[in-house]
PDB file of C-alpha atoms and ligand atoms in Angstrom:
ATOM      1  CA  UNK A   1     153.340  35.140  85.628  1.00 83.00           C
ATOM      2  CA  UNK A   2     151.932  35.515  82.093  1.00 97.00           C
ATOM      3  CA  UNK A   3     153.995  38.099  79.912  1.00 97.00           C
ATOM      4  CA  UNK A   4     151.903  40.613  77.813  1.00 98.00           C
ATOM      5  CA  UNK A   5     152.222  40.285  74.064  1.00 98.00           C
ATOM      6  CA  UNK A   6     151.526  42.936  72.066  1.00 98.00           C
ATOM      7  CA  UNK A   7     150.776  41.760  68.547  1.00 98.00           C
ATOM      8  CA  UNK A   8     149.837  44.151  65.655  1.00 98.00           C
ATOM      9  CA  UNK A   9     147.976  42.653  62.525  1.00 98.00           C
ATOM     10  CA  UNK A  10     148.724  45.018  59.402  1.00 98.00           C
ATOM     11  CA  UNK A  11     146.081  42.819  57.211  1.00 98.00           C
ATOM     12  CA  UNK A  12     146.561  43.782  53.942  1.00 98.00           C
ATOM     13  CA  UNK A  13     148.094  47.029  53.968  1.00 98.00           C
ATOM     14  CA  UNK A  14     152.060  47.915  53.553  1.00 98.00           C
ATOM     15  CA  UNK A  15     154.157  46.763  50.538  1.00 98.00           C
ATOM     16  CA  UNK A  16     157.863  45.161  51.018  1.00 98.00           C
ATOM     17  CA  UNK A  17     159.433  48.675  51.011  1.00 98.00           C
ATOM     18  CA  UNK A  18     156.609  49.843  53.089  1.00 98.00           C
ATOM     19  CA  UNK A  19     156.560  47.209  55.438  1.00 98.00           C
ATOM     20  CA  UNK A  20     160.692  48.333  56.355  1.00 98.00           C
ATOM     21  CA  UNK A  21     160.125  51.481  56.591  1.00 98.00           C
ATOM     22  CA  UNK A  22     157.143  51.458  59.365  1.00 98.00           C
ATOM     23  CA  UNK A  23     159.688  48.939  61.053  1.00 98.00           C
ATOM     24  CA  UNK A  24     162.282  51.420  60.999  1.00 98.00           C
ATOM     25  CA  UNK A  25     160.016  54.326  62.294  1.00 98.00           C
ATOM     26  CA  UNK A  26     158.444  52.220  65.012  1.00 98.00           C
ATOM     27  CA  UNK A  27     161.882  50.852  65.967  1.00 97.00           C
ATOM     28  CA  UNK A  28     162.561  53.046  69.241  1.00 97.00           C
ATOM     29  CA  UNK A  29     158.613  53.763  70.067  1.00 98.00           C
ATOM     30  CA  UNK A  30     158.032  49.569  70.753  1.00 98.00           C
ATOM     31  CA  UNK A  31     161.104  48.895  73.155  1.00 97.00           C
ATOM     32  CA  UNK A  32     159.466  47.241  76.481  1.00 97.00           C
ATOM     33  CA  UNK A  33     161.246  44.605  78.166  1.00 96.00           C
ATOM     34  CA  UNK A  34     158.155  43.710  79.959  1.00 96.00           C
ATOM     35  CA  UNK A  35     156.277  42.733  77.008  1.00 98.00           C
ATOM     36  CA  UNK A  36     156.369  40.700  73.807  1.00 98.00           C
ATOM     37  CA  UNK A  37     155.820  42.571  70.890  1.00 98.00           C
ATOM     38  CA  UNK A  38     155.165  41.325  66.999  1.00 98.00           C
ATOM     39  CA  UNK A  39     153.865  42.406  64.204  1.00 99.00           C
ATOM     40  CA  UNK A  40     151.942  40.019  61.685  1.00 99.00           C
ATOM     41  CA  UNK A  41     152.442  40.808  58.735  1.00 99.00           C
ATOM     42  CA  UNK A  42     151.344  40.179  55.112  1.00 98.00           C
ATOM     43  CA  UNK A  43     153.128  37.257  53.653  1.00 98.00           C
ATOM     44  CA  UNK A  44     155.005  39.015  51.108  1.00 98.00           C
ATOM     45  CA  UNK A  45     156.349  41.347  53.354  1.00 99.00           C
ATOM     46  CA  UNK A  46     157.565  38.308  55.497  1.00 99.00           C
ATOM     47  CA  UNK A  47     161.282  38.230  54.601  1.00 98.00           C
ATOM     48  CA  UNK A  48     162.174  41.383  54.629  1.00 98.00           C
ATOM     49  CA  UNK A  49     160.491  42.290  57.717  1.00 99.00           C
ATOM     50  CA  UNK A  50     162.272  39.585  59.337  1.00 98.00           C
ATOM     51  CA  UNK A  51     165.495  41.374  58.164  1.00 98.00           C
ATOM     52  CA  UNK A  52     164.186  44.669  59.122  1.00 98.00           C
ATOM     53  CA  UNK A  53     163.400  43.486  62.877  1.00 98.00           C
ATOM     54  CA  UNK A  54     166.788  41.845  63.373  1.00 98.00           C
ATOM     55  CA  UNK A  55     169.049  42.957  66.667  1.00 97.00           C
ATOM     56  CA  UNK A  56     165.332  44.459  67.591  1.00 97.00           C
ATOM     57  CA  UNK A  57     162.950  42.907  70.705  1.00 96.00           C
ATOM     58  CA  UNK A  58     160.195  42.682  67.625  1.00 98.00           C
ATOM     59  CA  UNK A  59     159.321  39.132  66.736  1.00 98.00           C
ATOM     60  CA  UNK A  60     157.665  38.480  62.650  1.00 99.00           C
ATOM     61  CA  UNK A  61     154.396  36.514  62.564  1.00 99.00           C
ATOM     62  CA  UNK A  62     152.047  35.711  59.431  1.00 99.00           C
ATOM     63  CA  UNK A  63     148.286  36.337  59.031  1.00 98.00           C
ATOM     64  CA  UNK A  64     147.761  32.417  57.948  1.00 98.00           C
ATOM     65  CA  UNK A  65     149.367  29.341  56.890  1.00 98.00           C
ATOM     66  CA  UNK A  66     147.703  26.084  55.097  1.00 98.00           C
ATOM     67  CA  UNK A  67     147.565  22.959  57.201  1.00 98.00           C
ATOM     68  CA  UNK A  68     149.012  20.512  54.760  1.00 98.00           C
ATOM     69  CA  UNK A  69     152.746  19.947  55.026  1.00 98.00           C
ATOM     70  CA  UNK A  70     153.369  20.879  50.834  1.00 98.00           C
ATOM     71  CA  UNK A  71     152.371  20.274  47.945  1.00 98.00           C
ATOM     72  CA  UNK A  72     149.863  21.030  45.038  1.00 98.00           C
ATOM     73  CA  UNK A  73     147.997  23.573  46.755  1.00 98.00           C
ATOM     74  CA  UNK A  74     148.209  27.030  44.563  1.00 98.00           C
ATOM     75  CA  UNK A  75     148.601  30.064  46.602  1.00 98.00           C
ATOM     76  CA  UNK A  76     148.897  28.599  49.885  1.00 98.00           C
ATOM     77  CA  UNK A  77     152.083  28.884  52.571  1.00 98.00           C
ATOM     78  CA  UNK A  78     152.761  26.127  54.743  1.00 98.00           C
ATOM     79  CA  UNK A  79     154.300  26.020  58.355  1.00 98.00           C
ATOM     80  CA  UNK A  80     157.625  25.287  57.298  1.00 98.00           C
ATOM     81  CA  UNK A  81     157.939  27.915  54.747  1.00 98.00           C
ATOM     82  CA  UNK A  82     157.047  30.210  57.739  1.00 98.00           C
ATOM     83  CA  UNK A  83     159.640  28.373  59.881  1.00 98.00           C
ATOM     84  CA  UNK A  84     162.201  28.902  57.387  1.00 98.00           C
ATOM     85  CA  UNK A  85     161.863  32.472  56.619  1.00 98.00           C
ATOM     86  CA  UNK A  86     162.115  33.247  60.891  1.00 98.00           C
ATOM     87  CA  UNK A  87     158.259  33.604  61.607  1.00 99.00           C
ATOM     88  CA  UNK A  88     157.777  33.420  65.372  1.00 98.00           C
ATOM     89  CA  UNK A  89     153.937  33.700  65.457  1.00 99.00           C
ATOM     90  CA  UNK A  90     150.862  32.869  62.943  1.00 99.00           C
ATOM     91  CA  UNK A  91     147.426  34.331  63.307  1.00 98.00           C
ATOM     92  CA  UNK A  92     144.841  31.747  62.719  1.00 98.00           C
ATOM     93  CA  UNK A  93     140.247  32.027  62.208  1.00 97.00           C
ATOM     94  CA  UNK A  94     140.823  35.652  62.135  1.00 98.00           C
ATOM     95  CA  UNK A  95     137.005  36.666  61.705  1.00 98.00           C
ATOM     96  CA  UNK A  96     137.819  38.238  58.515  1.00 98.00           C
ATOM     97  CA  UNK A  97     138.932  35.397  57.149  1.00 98.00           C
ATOM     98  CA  UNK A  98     136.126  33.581  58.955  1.00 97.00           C
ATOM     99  CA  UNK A  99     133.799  35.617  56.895  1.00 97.00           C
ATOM    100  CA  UNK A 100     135.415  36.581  53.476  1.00 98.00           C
ATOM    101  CA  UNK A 101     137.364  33.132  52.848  1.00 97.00           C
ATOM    102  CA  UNK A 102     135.148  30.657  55.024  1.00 98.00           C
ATOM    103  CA  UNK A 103     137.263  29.666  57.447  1.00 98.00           C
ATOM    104  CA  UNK A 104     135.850  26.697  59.946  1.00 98.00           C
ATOM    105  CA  UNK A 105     136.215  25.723  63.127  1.00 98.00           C
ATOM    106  CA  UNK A 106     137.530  22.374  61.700  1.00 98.00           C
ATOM    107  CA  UNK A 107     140.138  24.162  59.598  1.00 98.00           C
ATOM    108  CA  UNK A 108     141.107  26.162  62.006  1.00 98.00           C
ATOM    109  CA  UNK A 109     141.988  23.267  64.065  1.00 98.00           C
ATOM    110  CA  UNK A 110     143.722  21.777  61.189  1.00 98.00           C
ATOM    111  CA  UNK A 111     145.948  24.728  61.087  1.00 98.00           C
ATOM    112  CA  UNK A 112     146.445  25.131  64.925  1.00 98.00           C
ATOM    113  CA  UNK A 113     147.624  21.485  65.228  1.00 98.00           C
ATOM    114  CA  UNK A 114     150.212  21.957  62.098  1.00 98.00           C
ATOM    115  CA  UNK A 115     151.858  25.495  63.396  1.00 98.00           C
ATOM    116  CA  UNK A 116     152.032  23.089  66.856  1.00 98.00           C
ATOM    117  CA  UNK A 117     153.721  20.672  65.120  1.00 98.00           C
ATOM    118  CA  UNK A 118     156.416  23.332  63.593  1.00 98.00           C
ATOM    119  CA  UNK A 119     156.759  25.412  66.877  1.00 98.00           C
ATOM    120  CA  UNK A 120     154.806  28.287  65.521  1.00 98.00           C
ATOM    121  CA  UNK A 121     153.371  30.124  68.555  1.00 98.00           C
ATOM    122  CA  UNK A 122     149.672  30.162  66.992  1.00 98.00           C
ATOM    123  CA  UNK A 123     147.639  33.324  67.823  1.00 99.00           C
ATOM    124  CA  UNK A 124     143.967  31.634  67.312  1.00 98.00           C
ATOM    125  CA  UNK A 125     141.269  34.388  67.387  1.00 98.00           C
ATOM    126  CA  UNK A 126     137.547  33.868  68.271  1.00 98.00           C
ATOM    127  CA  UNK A 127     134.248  36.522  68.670  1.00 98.00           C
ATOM    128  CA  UNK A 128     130.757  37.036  68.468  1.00 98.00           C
ATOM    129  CA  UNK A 129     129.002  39.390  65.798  1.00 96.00           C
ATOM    130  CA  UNK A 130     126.538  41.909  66.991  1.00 95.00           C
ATOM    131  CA  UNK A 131     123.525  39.857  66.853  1.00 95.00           C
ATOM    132  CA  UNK A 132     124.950  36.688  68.519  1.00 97.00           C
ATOM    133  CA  UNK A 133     125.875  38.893  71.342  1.00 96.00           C
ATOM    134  CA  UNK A 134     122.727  40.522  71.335  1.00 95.00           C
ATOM    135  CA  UNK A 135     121.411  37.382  71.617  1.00 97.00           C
ATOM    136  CA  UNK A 136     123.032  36.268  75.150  1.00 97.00           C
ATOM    137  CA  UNK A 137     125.417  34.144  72.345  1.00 98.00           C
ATOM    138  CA  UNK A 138     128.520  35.427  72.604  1.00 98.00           C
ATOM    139  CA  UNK A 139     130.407  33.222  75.249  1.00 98.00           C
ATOM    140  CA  UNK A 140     128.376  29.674  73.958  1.00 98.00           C
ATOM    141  CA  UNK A 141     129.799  30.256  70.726  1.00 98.00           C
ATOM    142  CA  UNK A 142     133.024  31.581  72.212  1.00 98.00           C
ATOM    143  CA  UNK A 143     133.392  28.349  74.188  1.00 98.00           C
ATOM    144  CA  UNK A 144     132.097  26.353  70.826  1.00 98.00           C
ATOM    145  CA  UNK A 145     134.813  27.983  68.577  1.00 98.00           C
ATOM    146  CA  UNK A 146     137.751  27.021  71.402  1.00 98.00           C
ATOM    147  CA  UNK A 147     136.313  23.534  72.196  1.00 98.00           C
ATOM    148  CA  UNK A 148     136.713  22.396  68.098  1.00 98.00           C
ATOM    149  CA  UNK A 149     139.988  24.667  67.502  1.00 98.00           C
ATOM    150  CA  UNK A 150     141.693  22.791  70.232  1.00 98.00           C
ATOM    151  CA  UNK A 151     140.287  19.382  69.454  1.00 98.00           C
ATOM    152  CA  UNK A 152     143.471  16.815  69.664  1.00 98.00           C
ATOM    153  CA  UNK A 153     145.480  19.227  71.127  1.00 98.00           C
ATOM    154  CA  UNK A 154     147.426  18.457  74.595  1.00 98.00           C
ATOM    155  CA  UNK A 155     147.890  20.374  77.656  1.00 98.00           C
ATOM    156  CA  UNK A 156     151.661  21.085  77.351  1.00 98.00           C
ATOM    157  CA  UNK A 157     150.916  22.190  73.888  1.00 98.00           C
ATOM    158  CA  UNK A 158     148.101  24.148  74.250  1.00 98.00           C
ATOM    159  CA  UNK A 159     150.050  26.078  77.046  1.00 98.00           C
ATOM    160  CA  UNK A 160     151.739  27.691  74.105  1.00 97.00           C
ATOM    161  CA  UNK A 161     148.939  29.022  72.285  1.00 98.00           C
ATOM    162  CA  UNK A 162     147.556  32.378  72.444  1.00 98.00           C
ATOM    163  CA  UNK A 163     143.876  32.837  71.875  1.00 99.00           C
ATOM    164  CA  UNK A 164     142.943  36.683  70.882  1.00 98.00           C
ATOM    165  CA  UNK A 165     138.953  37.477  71.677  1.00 98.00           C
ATOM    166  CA  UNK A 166     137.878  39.568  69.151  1.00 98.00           C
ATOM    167  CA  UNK A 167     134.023  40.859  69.334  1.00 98.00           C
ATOM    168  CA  UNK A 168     132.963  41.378  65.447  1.00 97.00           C
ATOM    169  CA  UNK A 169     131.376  44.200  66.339  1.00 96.00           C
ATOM    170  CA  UNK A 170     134.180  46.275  67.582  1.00 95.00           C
ATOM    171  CA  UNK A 171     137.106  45.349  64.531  1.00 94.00           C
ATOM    172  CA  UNK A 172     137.316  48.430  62.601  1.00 89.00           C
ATOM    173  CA  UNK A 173     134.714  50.028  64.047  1.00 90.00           C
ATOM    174  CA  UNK A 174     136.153  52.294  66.793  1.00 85.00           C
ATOM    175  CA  UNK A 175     133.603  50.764  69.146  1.00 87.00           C
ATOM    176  CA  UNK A 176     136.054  49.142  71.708  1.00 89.00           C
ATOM    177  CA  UNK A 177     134.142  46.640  74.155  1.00 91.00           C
ATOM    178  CA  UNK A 178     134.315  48.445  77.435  1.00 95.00           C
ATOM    179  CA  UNK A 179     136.868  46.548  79.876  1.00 97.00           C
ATOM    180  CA  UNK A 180     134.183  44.874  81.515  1.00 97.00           C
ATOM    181  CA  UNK A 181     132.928  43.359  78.715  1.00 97.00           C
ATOM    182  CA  UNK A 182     136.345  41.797  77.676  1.00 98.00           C
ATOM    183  CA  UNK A 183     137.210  40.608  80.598  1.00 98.00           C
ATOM    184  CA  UNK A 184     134.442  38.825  81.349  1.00 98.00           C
ATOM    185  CA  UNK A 185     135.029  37.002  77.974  1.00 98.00           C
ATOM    186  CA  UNK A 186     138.329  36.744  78.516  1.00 98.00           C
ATOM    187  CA  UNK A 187     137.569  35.550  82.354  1.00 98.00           C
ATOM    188  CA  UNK A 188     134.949  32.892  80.133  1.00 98.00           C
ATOM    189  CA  UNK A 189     137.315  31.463  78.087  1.00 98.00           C
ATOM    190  CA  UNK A 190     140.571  30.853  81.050  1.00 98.00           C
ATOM    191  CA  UNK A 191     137.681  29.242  82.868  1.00 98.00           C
ATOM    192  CA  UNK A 192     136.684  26.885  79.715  1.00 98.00           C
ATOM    193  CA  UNK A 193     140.539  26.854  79.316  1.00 98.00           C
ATOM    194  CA  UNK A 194     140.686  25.191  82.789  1.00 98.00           C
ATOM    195  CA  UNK A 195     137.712  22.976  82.103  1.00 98.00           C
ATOM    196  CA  UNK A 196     139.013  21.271  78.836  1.00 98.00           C
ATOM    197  CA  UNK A 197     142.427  20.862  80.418  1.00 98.00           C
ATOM    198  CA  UNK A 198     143.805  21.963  84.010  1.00 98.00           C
ATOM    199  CA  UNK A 199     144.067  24.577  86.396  1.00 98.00           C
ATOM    200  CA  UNK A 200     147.690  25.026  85.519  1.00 98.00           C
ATOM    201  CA  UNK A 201     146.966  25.228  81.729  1.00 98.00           C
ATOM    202  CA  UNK A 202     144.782  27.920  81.955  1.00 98.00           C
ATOM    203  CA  UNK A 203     147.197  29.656  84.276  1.00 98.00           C
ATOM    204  CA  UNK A 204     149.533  29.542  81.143  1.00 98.00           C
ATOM    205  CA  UNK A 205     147.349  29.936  78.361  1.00 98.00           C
ATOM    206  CA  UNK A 206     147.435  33.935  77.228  1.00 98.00           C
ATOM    207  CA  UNK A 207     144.209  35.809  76.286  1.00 98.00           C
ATOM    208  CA  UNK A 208     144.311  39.016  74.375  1.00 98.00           C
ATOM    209  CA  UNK A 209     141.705  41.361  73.436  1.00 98.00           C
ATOM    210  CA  UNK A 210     141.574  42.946  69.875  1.00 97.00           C
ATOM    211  CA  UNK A 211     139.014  45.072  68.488  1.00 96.00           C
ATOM    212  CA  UNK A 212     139.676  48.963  68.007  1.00 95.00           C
ATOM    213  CA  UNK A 213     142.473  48.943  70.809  1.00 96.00           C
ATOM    214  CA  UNK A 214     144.455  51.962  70.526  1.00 96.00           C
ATOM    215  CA  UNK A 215     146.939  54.519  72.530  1.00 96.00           C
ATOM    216  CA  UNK A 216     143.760  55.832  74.508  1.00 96.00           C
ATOM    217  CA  UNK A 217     142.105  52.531  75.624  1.00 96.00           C
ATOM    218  CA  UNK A 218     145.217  50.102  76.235  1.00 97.00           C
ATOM    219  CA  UNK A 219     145.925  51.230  79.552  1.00 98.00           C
ATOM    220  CA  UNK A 220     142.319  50.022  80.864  1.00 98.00           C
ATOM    221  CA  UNK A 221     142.057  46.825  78.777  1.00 98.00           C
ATOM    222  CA  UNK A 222     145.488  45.512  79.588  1.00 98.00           C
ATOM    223  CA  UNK A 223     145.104  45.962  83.444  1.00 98.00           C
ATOM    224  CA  UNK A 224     142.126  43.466  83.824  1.00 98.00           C
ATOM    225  CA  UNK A 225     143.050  40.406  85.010  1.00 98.00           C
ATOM    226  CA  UNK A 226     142.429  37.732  82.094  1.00 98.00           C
ATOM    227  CA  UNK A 227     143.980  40.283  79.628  1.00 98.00           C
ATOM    228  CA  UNK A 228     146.939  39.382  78.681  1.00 98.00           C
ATOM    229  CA  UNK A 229     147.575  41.532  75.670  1.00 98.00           C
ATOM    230  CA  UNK A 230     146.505  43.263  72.586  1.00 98.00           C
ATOM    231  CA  UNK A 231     145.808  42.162  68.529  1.00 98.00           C
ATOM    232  CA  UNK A 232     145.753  45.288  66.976  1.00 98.00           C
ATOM    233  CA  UNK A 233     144.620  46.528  63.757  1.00 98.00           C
ATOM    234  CA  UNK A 234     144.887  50.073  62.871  1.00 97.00           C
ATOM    235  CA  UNK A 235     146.711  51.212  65.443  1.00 97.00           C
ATOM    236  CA  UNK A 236     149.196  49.180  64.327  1.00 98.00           C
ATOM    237  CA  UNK A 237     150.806  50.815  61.407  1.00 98.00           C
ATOM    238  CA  UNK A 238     151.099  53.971  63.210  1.00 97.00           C
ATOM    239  CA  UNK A 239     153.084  55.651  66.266  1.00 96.00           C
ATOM    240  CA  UNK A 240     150.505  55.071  68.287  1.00 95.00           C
ATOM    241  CA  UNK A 241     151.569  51.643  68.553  1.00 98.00           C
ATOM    242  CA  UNK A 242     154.246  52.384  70.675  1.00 98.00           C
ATOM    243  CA  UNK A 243     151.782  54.088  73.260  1.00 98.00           C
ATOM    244  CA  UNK A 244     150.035  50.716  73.331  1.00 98.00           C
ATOM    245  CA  UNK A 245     153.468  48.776  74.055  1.00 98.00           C
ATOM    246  CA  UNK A 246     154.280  51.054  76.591  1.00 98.00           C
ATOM    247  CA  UNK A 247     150.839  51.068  78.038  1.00 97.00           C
ATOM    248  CA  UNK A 248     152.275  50.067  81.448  1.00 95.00           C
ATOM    249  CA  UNK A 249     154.945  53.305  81.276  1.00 91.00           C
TER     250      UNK A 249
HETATM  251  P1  13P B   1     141.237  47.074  64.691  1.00 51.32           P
HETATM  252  O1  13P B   1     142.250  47.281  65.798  1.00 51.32           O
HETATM  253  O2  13P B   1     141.534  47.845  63.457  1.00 51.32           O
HETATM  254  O3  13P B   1     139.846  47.225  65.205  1.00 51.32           O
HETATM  255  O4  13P B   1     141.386  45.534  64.245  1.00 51.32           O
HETATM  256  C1  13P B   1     141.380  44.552  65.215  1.00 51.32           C
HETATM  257  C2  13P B   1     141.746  43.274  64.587  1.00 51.32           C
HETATM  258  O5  13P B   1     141.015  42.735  63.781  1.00 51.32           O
HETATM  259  C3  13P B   1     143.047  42.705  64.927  1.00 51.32           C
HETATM  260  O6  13P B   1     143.181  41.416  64.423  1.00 51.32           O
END
């Protein structure tokens, strides 16, 4: 049985002293012993959330990391800097970073294959924009995305990873795909899941959906069957979050 996770991305919003005191006000709101809850956060607010979530059921991730082990490589983080500062999770081709920093398939497999290595749990996120679903693109491109991301990487360790769907089109936009829609992406991608590897991979493998999740559409999305969980934006960084952690409640 697949556990929900319930992962917020704050992108770039909350400094340090920002970033503790949302943890303290969300601290009672996210308590679910059903699910896994994190919150990715930016990388300067790294240590002290990991302080701030301490004794709690909240794990720390980080929004990226650079695939090289160290070195002269200004500005970048590596996976055992992560490691080190008690990051559980790392978010990886986020489409933002897709677009803005030109992400590729071929780094993102780069980077997927390094947090492996470290014992990261990476959260590797995939989607279609508007026009490639309009289209008939979106689950070619889907499938294309997870077929190069997971290039080199083996069953037992691709068990591990959690892949987030995330249509372009509904990030920010407070157009949520309807629950039909995600699943049968999410559906898509188990079945490619099962195709690249085994039956019982896919079994493992966790799905979520992100894209303009929030208190009032969790319920829905969470209770298909390839759902396994939410990457959520917005909602996030408000009390609303705990609504979507205690979706099942
Ligand atoms: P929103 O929930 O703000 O639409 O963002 C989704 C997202 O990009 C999560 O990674």
């Amino acid at each position: 049985m697949r556990r929900k996770l319930i992962a917020g991305n704050w992108k770039m919003n909350k400094t340090p002293s920002e970033a503790v005191a949302l943890i303290a006000d969300l601290k009672d709101l996210v308590c679910n012993d059903e699910v896994d809850v994190c919150y990715c956060v930016p990388a300067i607010d790294i240590i002290p959330a990991v302080e701030a979530v301490k004794g709690t059921n909240v794990a720390i991730g980080a929004q990226n990391l650079y695939f090289e082990e160290k070195g002269a490589y200004t500005g970048e983080i590596s996976a055992e800097m992560l490691c080190d500062a008690g990051v559980r999770y790392v978010i990886m081709g986020h489409s933002e970073r897709r677009g803005y920093f030109g992400e590729t398939d071929e780094d993102i497999n780069k980077k997927l294959k390094k947090a492996l290595e470290h014992g990261l749990i990476p959260i590797m996120c995939c989607g279609e924009s508007l026009e490639q679903r309009q289209q008939g693109l979106t689950l070619s491109l889907i499938r294309e995305q997870i077929r190069i991301g997971f290039d080199g990487v083996s069953a037992e360790q691709a068990k591990g990873v959690v892949i987030a769907y995330e249509p372009i089109w509904a990030i920010g936009t407070g157009v949520t795909a309807t629950s039909e829609q995600a699943e049968e992406v999410c559906a898509d991608i188990r079945k490619y899941i099962a195709e690249l590897y085994d039956a019982e991979t896919a079994e493992e493998i966790r799905i979520l959906y992100g894209g303009s999740m929030n208190a009032g559409n969790a319920a829905e999305l969470l209770a298909m069957a390839d759902i396994d969980g939410g990457l959520i934006g917005g909602a996030s960084l408000k009390k609303d979050f705990g609504s979507i952690v205690n979706y099942n409640k």
